[in-house]
Amino acid sequence: MVDGKTKILGVIGDPIEHTFSPAMHNAGLDALNLNYIYLPFHVKPDRLKDCIEGAKAIGIQGLNVTIPHKTNVMKHLDEIDQVASMIGAVNTIQFIHDKNNESSNQNNEINVTTKGFNTDGYGCVRAIEEKTSINNKKVTITGAGGAARAVAFQIANSGIDELSILNRNFSKANSLANDLRSNLSNAGIDISINSCEMVNLKKELGSSDIFIDTTPIGMYPNVNDKAIASADMLHEDLVVNDIVYTPIETSLIKETLKANAEVVYGYKMLLYQGIRSFEIWLGREAPVDVMEKALLGVLGI
């Protein structure tokens, strides 16, 4: 029940009508009997600064950030987590309400500071780790956009041996690889890049342990798109993660099932990035099973 003590979490984006996050987070909050509510907020790009300042003023506790604000919101925050800074995008904002800060005045004013995080890569890695350890593995990623950056930075710092990045725009893949090399704690990782042509992809997948497709191929409404990789390019020991979650069974996932390879469904990344945000805001373990059930419900599964 919402009352005068209810605390607010939410998600900002433009558009925002498509978001599945409220169902997932509100189920988690209810399960823990917390007096919180999670709401979607439609924020236009030219009102982003006003949004953050307004959120501070009305006591919002935390926000998720979705398209198109993940990069631009960074300049309006007080602090950026190291991983988010390397990626160059924020999808989670923590509002820290400090009554005891020296800058607070004698009228008991609460000082509010903001810190940005990126939990997308964490969500992807945790989803894959349900199926296999990523230590000492070779990972191939297709795509070099924002999602690929988040995944690449997280997974490259998680104990893998080799990372192959394939993208239609070679220079973009090269830029991502150079950024990774400049920021990696694991200097021994082997990073290679190539254009995303069938012959290159087939070669890389043949020696890969994990394949992550971050491209929008097969995403609704283009559900009949040809899969980026066919069943004959995959092998049974390969773990395949398509981060697209609408539809659940993309063209790539269908090919993966034909090849008897291991499937990591895209909704799992959405789930676990949300789980990590939940834990950042509340400082406690999230009820994963409850939140997953709610997410699958709104996805119609």
GROMACS .gro file of C-alpha atoms in nm:
model
  301
    1MET     CA    1   0.000   0.000   0.000
    2VAL     CA    2   0.137   0.338  -0.100
    3ASP     CA    3   0.144   0.594   0.180
    4GLY     CA    4   0.339   0.898   0.297
    5LYS     CA    5   0.639   0.683   0.388
    6THR     CA    6   0.665   0.503   0.053
    7LYS     CA    7   1.005   0.543  -0.112
    8ILE     CA    8   1.042   0.571  -0.488
    9LEU     CA    9   1.259   0.387  -0.740
   10GLY     CA   10   1.214   0.406  -1.114
   11VAL     CA   11   1.337   0.402  -1.471
   12ILE     CA   12   1.381   0.695  -1.711
   13GLY     CA   13   1.381   0.678  -2.090
   14ASP     CA   14   1.235   0.812  -2.414
   15PRO     CA   15   1.020   0.624  -2.502
   16ILE     CA   16   0.941   0.435  -2.184
   17GLU     CA   17   0.613   0.255  -2.256
   18HIS     CA   18   0.794  -0.065  -2.355
   19THR     CA   19   0.972  -0.117  -2.022
   20PHE     CA   20   0.939  -0.451  -1.841
   21SER     CA   21   1.131  -0.333  -1.534
   22PRO     CA   22   0.841  -0.217  -1.310
   23ALA     CA   23   0.682  -0.563  -1.295
   24MET     CA   24   1.015  -0.724  -1.205
   25HIS     CA   25   1.122  -0.472  -0.942
   26ASN     CA   26   0.781  -0.426  -0.778
   27ALA     CA   27   0.752  -0.803  -0.739
   28GLY     CA   28   1.089  -0.806  -0.563
   29LEU     CA   29   0.993  -0.517  -0.336
   30ASP     CA   30   0.662  -0.682  -0.245
   31ALA     CA   31   0.834  -1.014  -0.170
   32LEU     CA   32   1.063  -0.843   0.080
   33ASN     CA   33   0.771  -0.645   0.225
   34LEU     CA   34   0.949  -0.315   0.157
   35ASN     CA   35   0.756   0.012   0.146
   36TYR     CA   36   0.888   0.107  -0.197
   37ILE     CA   37   0.737   0.151  -0.542
   38TYR     CA   38   0.914   0.135  -0.879
   39LEU     CA   39   0.774   0.366  -1.150
   40PRO     CA   40   0.849   0.446  -1.516
   41PHE     CA   41   0.920   0.812  -1.604
   42HIS     CA   42   0.910   0.949  -1.958
   43VAL     CA   43   1.198   1.197  -1.982
   44LYS     CA   44   1.283   1.387  -2.299
   45PRO     CA   45   1.655   1.444  -2.369
   46ASP     CA   46   1.632   1.821  -2.313
   47ARG     CA   47   1.487   1.764  -1.963
   48LEU     CA   48   1.745   1.515  -1.842
   49LYS     CA   49   1.929   1.757  -1.613
   50ASP     CA   50   1.598   1.878  -1.468
   51CYS     CA   51   1.499   1.515  -1.410
   52ILE     CA   52   1.809   1.437  -1.203
   53GLU     CA   53   1.780   1.755  -0.999
   54GLY     CA   54   1.409   1.693  -0.947
   55ALA     CA   55   1.475   1.335  -0.840
   56LYS     CA   56   1.717   1.464  -0.578
   57ALA     CA   57   1.463   1.719  -0.457
   58ILE     CA   58   1.173   1.475  -0.409
   59GLY     CA   59   1.378   1.203  -0.246
   60ILE     CA   60   1.394   0.936  -0.515
   61GLN     CA   61   1.617   0.650  -0.399
   62GLY     CA   62   1.734   0.506  -0.729
   63LEU     CA   63   1.680   0.510  -1.105
   64ASN     CA   64   1.748   0.285  -1.398
   65VAL     CA   65   1.842   0.461  -1.720
   66THR     CA   66   1.748   0.338  -2.065
   67ILE     CA   67   1.768   0.466  -2.424
   68PRO     CA   68   1.862   0.737  -2.513
   69HIS     CA   69   2.003   0.868  -2.184
   70LYS     CA   70   2.274   0.619  -2.084
   71THR     CA   71   2.566   0.836  -2.201
   72ASN     CA   72   2.433   1.189  -2.159
   73VAL     CA   73   2.319   1.132  -1.801
   74MET     CA   74   2.681   1.087  -1.691
   75LYS     CA   75   2.755   1.461  -1.701
   76HIS     CA   76   2.473   1.526  -1.453
   77LEU     CA   77   2.600   1.283  -1.186
   78ASP     CA   78   2.837   1.348  -0.897
   79GLU     CA   79   3.034   1.024  -0.927
   80ILE     CA   80   3.074   0.745  -1.183
   81ASP     CA   81   3.169   0.388  -1.097
   82GLN     CA   82   3.496   0.275  -1.260
   83VAL     CA   83   3.333   0.012  -1.483
   84ALA     CA   84   3.065   0.254  -1.603
   85SER     CA   85   3.332   0.513  -1.672
   86MET     CA   86   3.528   0.268  -1.889
   87ILE     CA   87   3.214   0.164  -2.076
   88GLY     CA   88   3.104   0.524  -2.121
   89ALA     CA   89   2.743   0.459  -2.021
   90VAL     CA   90   2.530   0.444  -1.705
   91ASN     CA   91   2.214   0.238  -1.659
   92THR     CA   92   2.176   0.266  -1.280
   93ILE     CA   93   2.182   0.571  -1.053
   94GLN     CA   94   2.213   0.550  -0.677
   95PHE     CA   95   2.088   0.852  -0.481
   96ILE     CA   96   2.278   0.877  -0.154
   97HIS     CA   97   2.083   1.070   0.110
   98ASP     CA   98   2.319   1.188   0.385
   99LYS     CA   99   2.167   1.366   0.686
  100ASN     CA  100   2.502   1.388   0.863
  101ASN     CA  101   2.705   1.545   0.582
  102GLU     CA  102   2.893   1.855   0.695
  103SER     CA  103   2.747   2.048   0.402
  104SER     CA  104   2.396   2.000   0.543
  105ASN     CA  105   2.266   2.309   0.718
  106GLN     CA  106   2.118   2.352   1.066
  107ASN     CA  107   1.765   2.304   0.932
  108ASN     CA  108   1.835   1.931   0.897
  109GLU     CA  109   1.862   1.956   0.519
  110ILE     CA  110   1.957   1.625   0.358
  111ASN     CA  111   2.253   1.634   0.121
  112VAL     CA  112   2.190   1.414  -0.183
  113THR     CA  113   2.469   1.287  -0.409
  114THR     CA  114   2.442   1.065  -0.716
  115LYS     CA  115   2.657   0.777  -0.834
  116GLY     CA  116   2.627   0.606  -1.171
  117PHE     CA  117   2.680   0.237  -1.243
  118ASN     CA  118   2.651   0.010  -1.545
  119THR     CA  119   2.504  -0.331  -1.462
  120ASP     CA  120   2.440  -0.451  -1.820
  121GLY     CA  121   2.768  -0.639  -1.853
  122TYR     CA  122   2.724  -0.788  -1.507
  123GLY     CA  123   2.382  -0.915  -1.614
  124CYS     CA  124   2.524  -1.084  -1.921
  125VAL     CA  125   2.815  -1.249  -1.738
  126ARG     CA  126   2.597  -1.375  -1.452
  127ALA     CA  127   2.350  -1.524  -1.702
  128ILE     CA  128   2.630  -1.710  -1.882
  129GLU     CA  129   2.780  -1.829  -1.554
  130GLU     CA  130   2.456  -2.015  -1.483
  131LYS     CA  131   2.559  -2.244  -1.768
  132THR     CA  132   2.939  -2.246  -1.758
  133SER     CA  133   3.247  -2.097  -1.597
  134ILE     CA  134   3.401  -1.824  -1.812
  135ASN     CA  135   3.750  -1.868  -1.668
  136ASN     CA  136   4.018  -1.940  -1.928
  137LYS     CA  137   3.761  -1.945  -2.210
  138LYS     CA  138   3.755  -1.797  -2.559
  139VAL     CA  139   3.463  -1.560  -2.614
  140THR     CA  140   3.339  -1.425  -2.946
  141ILE     CA  141   3.120  -1.113  -2.949
  142THR     CA  142   2.933  -0.983  -3.253
  143GLY     CA  143   2.859  -0.611  -3.251
  144ALA     CA  144   3.052  -0.312  -3.117
  145GLY     CA  145   2.779  -0.075  -3.000
  146GLY     CA  146   2.676   0.024  -2.649
  147ALA     CA  147   2.564  -0.323  -2.541
  148ALA     CA  148   2.879  -0.481  -2.682
  149ARG     CA  149   3.094  -0.232  -2.489
  150ALA     CA  150   2.921  -0.314  -2.162
  151VAL     CA  151   2.953  -0.688  -2.218
  152ALA     CA  152   3.310  -0.672  -2.346
  153PHE     CA  153   3.445  -0.468  -2.054
  154GLN     CA  154   3.276  -0.692  -1.798
  155ILE     CA  155   3.369  -1.024  -1.953
  156ALA     CA  156   3.725  -0.920  -2.042
  157ASN     CA  157   3.784  -0.848  -1.674
  158SER     CA  158   3.631  -1.178  -1.559
  159GLY     CA  159   3.909  -1.426  -1.623
  160ILE     CA  160   3.876  -1.518  -1.991
  161ASP     CA  161   4.181  -1.598  -2.204
  162GLU     CA  162   4.075  -1.476  -2.545
  163LEU     CA  163   3.823  -1.230  -2.687
  164SER     CA  164   3.724  -1.201  -3.052
  165ILE     CA  165   3.515  -0.899  -3.163
  166LEU     CA  166   3.343  -0.904  -3.502
  167ASN     CA  167   3.150  -0.609  -3.639
  168ARG     CA  168   3.033  -0.484  -3.977
  169ASN     CA  169   3.209  -0.154  -3.907
  170PHE     CA  170   3.572  -0.262  -3.861
  171SER     CA  171   3.688   0.074  -3.727
  172LYS     CA  172   3.426   0.061  -3.451
  173ALA     CA  173   3.545  -0.285  -3.349
  174ASN     CA  174   3.903  -0.159  -3.353
  175SER     CA  175   3.809   0.135  -3.131
  176LEU     CA  176   3.645  -0.097  -2.878
  177ALA     CA  177   3.948  -0.328  -2.878
  178ASN     CA  178   4.184  -0.035  -2.819
  179ASP     CA  179   3.969   0.091  -2.530
  180LEU     CA  180   3.975  -0.255  -2.377
  181ARG     CA  181   4.352  -0.287  -2.406
  182SER     CA  182   4.395   0.052  -2.238
  183ASN     CA  183   4.177  -0.037  -1.940
  184LEU     CA  184   4.213  -0.409  -1.881
  185SER     CA  185   4.341  -0.534  -1.547
  186ASN     CA  186   4.425  -0.864  -1.721
  187ALA     CA  187   4.705  -0.762  -1.956
  188GLY     CA  188   4.748  -1.121  -2.075
  189ILE     CA  189   4.416  -1.147  -2.254
  190ASP     CA  190   4.435  -1.196  -2.630
  191ILE     CA  191   4.201  -0.958  -2.813
  192SER     CA  192   4.138  -0.994  -3.186
  193ILE     CA  193   3.907  -0.807  -3.422
  194ASN     CA  194   3.763  -0.868  -3.766
  195SER     CA  195   3.478  -0.771  -3.994
  196CYS     CA  196   3.158  -0.965  -3.933
  197GLU     CA  197   3.159  -1.170  -4.250
  198MET     CA  198   3.042  -1.530  -4.262
  199VAL     CA  199   3.388  -1.676  -4.323
  200ASN     CA  200   3.538  -1.486  -4.027
  201LEU     CA  201   3.251  -1.570  -3.793
  202LYS     CA  202   3.260  -1.939  -3.883
  203LYS     CA  203   3.634  -1.953  -3.814
  204GLU     CA  204   3.607  -1.780  -3.477
  205LEU     CA  205   3.307  -1.980  -3.358
  206GLY     CA  206   3.485  -2.305  -3.440
  207SER     CA  207   3.740  -2.237  -3.167
  208SER     CA  208   3.515  -2.047  -2.924
  209ASP     CA  209   3.365  -2.161  -2.595
  210ILE     CA  210   3.113  -1.876  -2.563
  211PHE     CA  211   2.933  -1.672  -2.831
  212ILE     CA  212   2.750  -1.349  -2.745
  213ASP     CA  213   2.545  -1.172  -3.011
  214THR     CA  214   2.478  -0.808  -2.919
  215THR     CA  215   2.333  -0.709  -3.257
  216PRO     CA  216   1.958  -0.639  -3.301
  217ILE     CA  217   1.922  -0.911  -3.567
  218GLY     CA  218   1.593  -1.094  -3.515
  219MET     CA  219   1.453  -0.844  -3.265
  220TYR     CA  220   1.081  -0.769  -3.283
  221PRO     CA  221   0.931  -0.674  -3.527
  222ASN     CA  222   1.204  -0.822  -3.751
  223VAL     CA  223   1.153  -1.173  -3.616
  224ASN     CA  224   1.210  -1.336  -3.954
  225ASP     CA  225   1.562  -1.198  -3.996
  226LYS     CA  226   1.816  -1.457  -4.102
  227ALA     CA  227   2.022  -1.566  -3.803
  228ILE     CA  228   2.368  -1.416  -3.774
  229ALA     CA  229   2.503  -1.772  -3.749
  230SER     CA  230   2.349  -2.095  -3.878
  231ALA     CA  231   2.343  -2.430  -3.697
  232ASP     CA  232   2.630  -2.570  -3.904
  233MET     CA  233   2.856  -2.289  -3.773
  234LEU     CA  234   2.790  -2.383  -3.411
  235HIS     CA  235   2.917  -2.681  -3.213
  236GLU     CA  236   2.766  -2.875  -2.923
  237ASP     CA  237   3.013  -2.745  -2.665
  238LEU     CA  238   2.938  -2.382  -2.751
  239VAL     CA  239   2.738  -2.160  -2.513
  240VAL     CA  240   2.533  -1.911  -2.715
  241ASN     CA  241   2.383  -1.593  -2.568
  242ASP     CA  242   2.159  -1.373  -2.784
  243ILE     CA  243   2.090  -1.063  -2.574
  244VAL     CA  244   1.767  -0.991  -2.765
  245TYR     CA  245   1.468  -1.094  -2.550
  246THR     CA  246   1.175  -1.005  -2.776
  247PRO     CA  247   1.105  -1.262  -2.904
  248ILE     CA  248   1.247  -1.504  -2.650
  249GLU     CA  249   1.335  -1.755  -2.921
  250THR     CA  250   1.519  -1.549  -3.183
  251SER     CA  251   1.644  -1.682  -3.515
  252LEU     CA  252   1.988  -1.736  -3.357
  253ILE     CA  253   1.840  -1.926  -3.062
  254LYS     CA  254   1.650  -2.152  -3.304
  255GLU     CA  255   1.976  -2.231  -3.485
  256THR     CA  256   2.148  -2.294  -3.151
  257LEU     CA  257   1.883  -2.547  -3.054
  258LYS     CA  258   1.925  -2.722  -3.391
  259ALA     CA  259   2.297  -2.750  -3.322
  260ASN     CA  260   2.237  -2.892  -2.972
  261ALA     CA  261   2.449  -2.610  -2.831
  262GLU     CA  262   2.382  -2.449  -2.492
  263VAL     CA  263   2.133  -2.160  -2.492
  264VAL     CA  264   2.143  -1.849  -2.270
  265TYR     CA  265   1.821  -1.658  -2.333
  266GLY     CA  266   1.834  -1.281  -2.368
  267TYR     CA  267   1.587  -1.211  -2.089
  268LYS     CA  268   1.843  -1.342  -1.840
  269MET     CA  269   2.068  -1.040  -1.900
  270LEU     CA  270   1.767  -0.811  -1.843
  271LEU     CA  271   1.688  -0.999  -1.522
  272TYR     CA  272   2.036  -0.991  -1.375
  273GLN     CA  273   2.116  -0.632  -1.465
  274GLY     CA  274   1.797  -0.547  -1.275
  275ILE     CA  275   1.896  -0.772  -0.986
  276ARG     CA  276   2.228  -0.588  -0.955
  277SER     CA  277   2.054  -0.248  -0.963
  278PHE     CA  278   1.812  -0.366  -0.693
  279GLU     CA  279   2.102  -0.472  -0.471
  280ILE     CA  280   2.292  -0.144  -0.526
  281TRP     CA  281   1.990   0.061  -0.419
  282LEU     CA  282   1.878  -0.149  -0.124
  283GLY     CA  283   2.203  -0.302   0.001
  284ARG     CA  284   2.049  -0.646   0.033
  285GLU     CA  285   2.009  -0.964  -0.168
  286ALA     CA  286   1.731  -0.957  -0.426
  287PRO     CA  287   1.466  -1.234  -0.447
  288VAL     CA  288   1.580  -1.366  -0.784
  289ASP     CA  289   1.315  -1.635  -0.830
  290VAL     CA  290   1.029  -1.395  -0.760
  291MET     CA  291   1.166  -1.128  -0.992
  292GLU     CA  292   1.232  -1.379  -1.270
  293LYS     CA  293   0.876  -1.514  -1.246
  294ALA     CA  294   0.735  -1.159  -1.273
  295LEU     CA  295   0.958  -1.078  -1.570
  296LEU     CA  296   0.856  -1.395  -1.754
  297GLY     CA  297   0.494  -1.306  -1.683
  298VAL     CA  298   0.511  -0.968  -1.857
  299LEU     CA  299   0.710  -1.125  -2.141
  300GLY     CA  300   0.424  -1.370  -2.187
  301ILE     CA  301   0.624  -1.686  -2.115
   0.00000   0.00000   0.00000
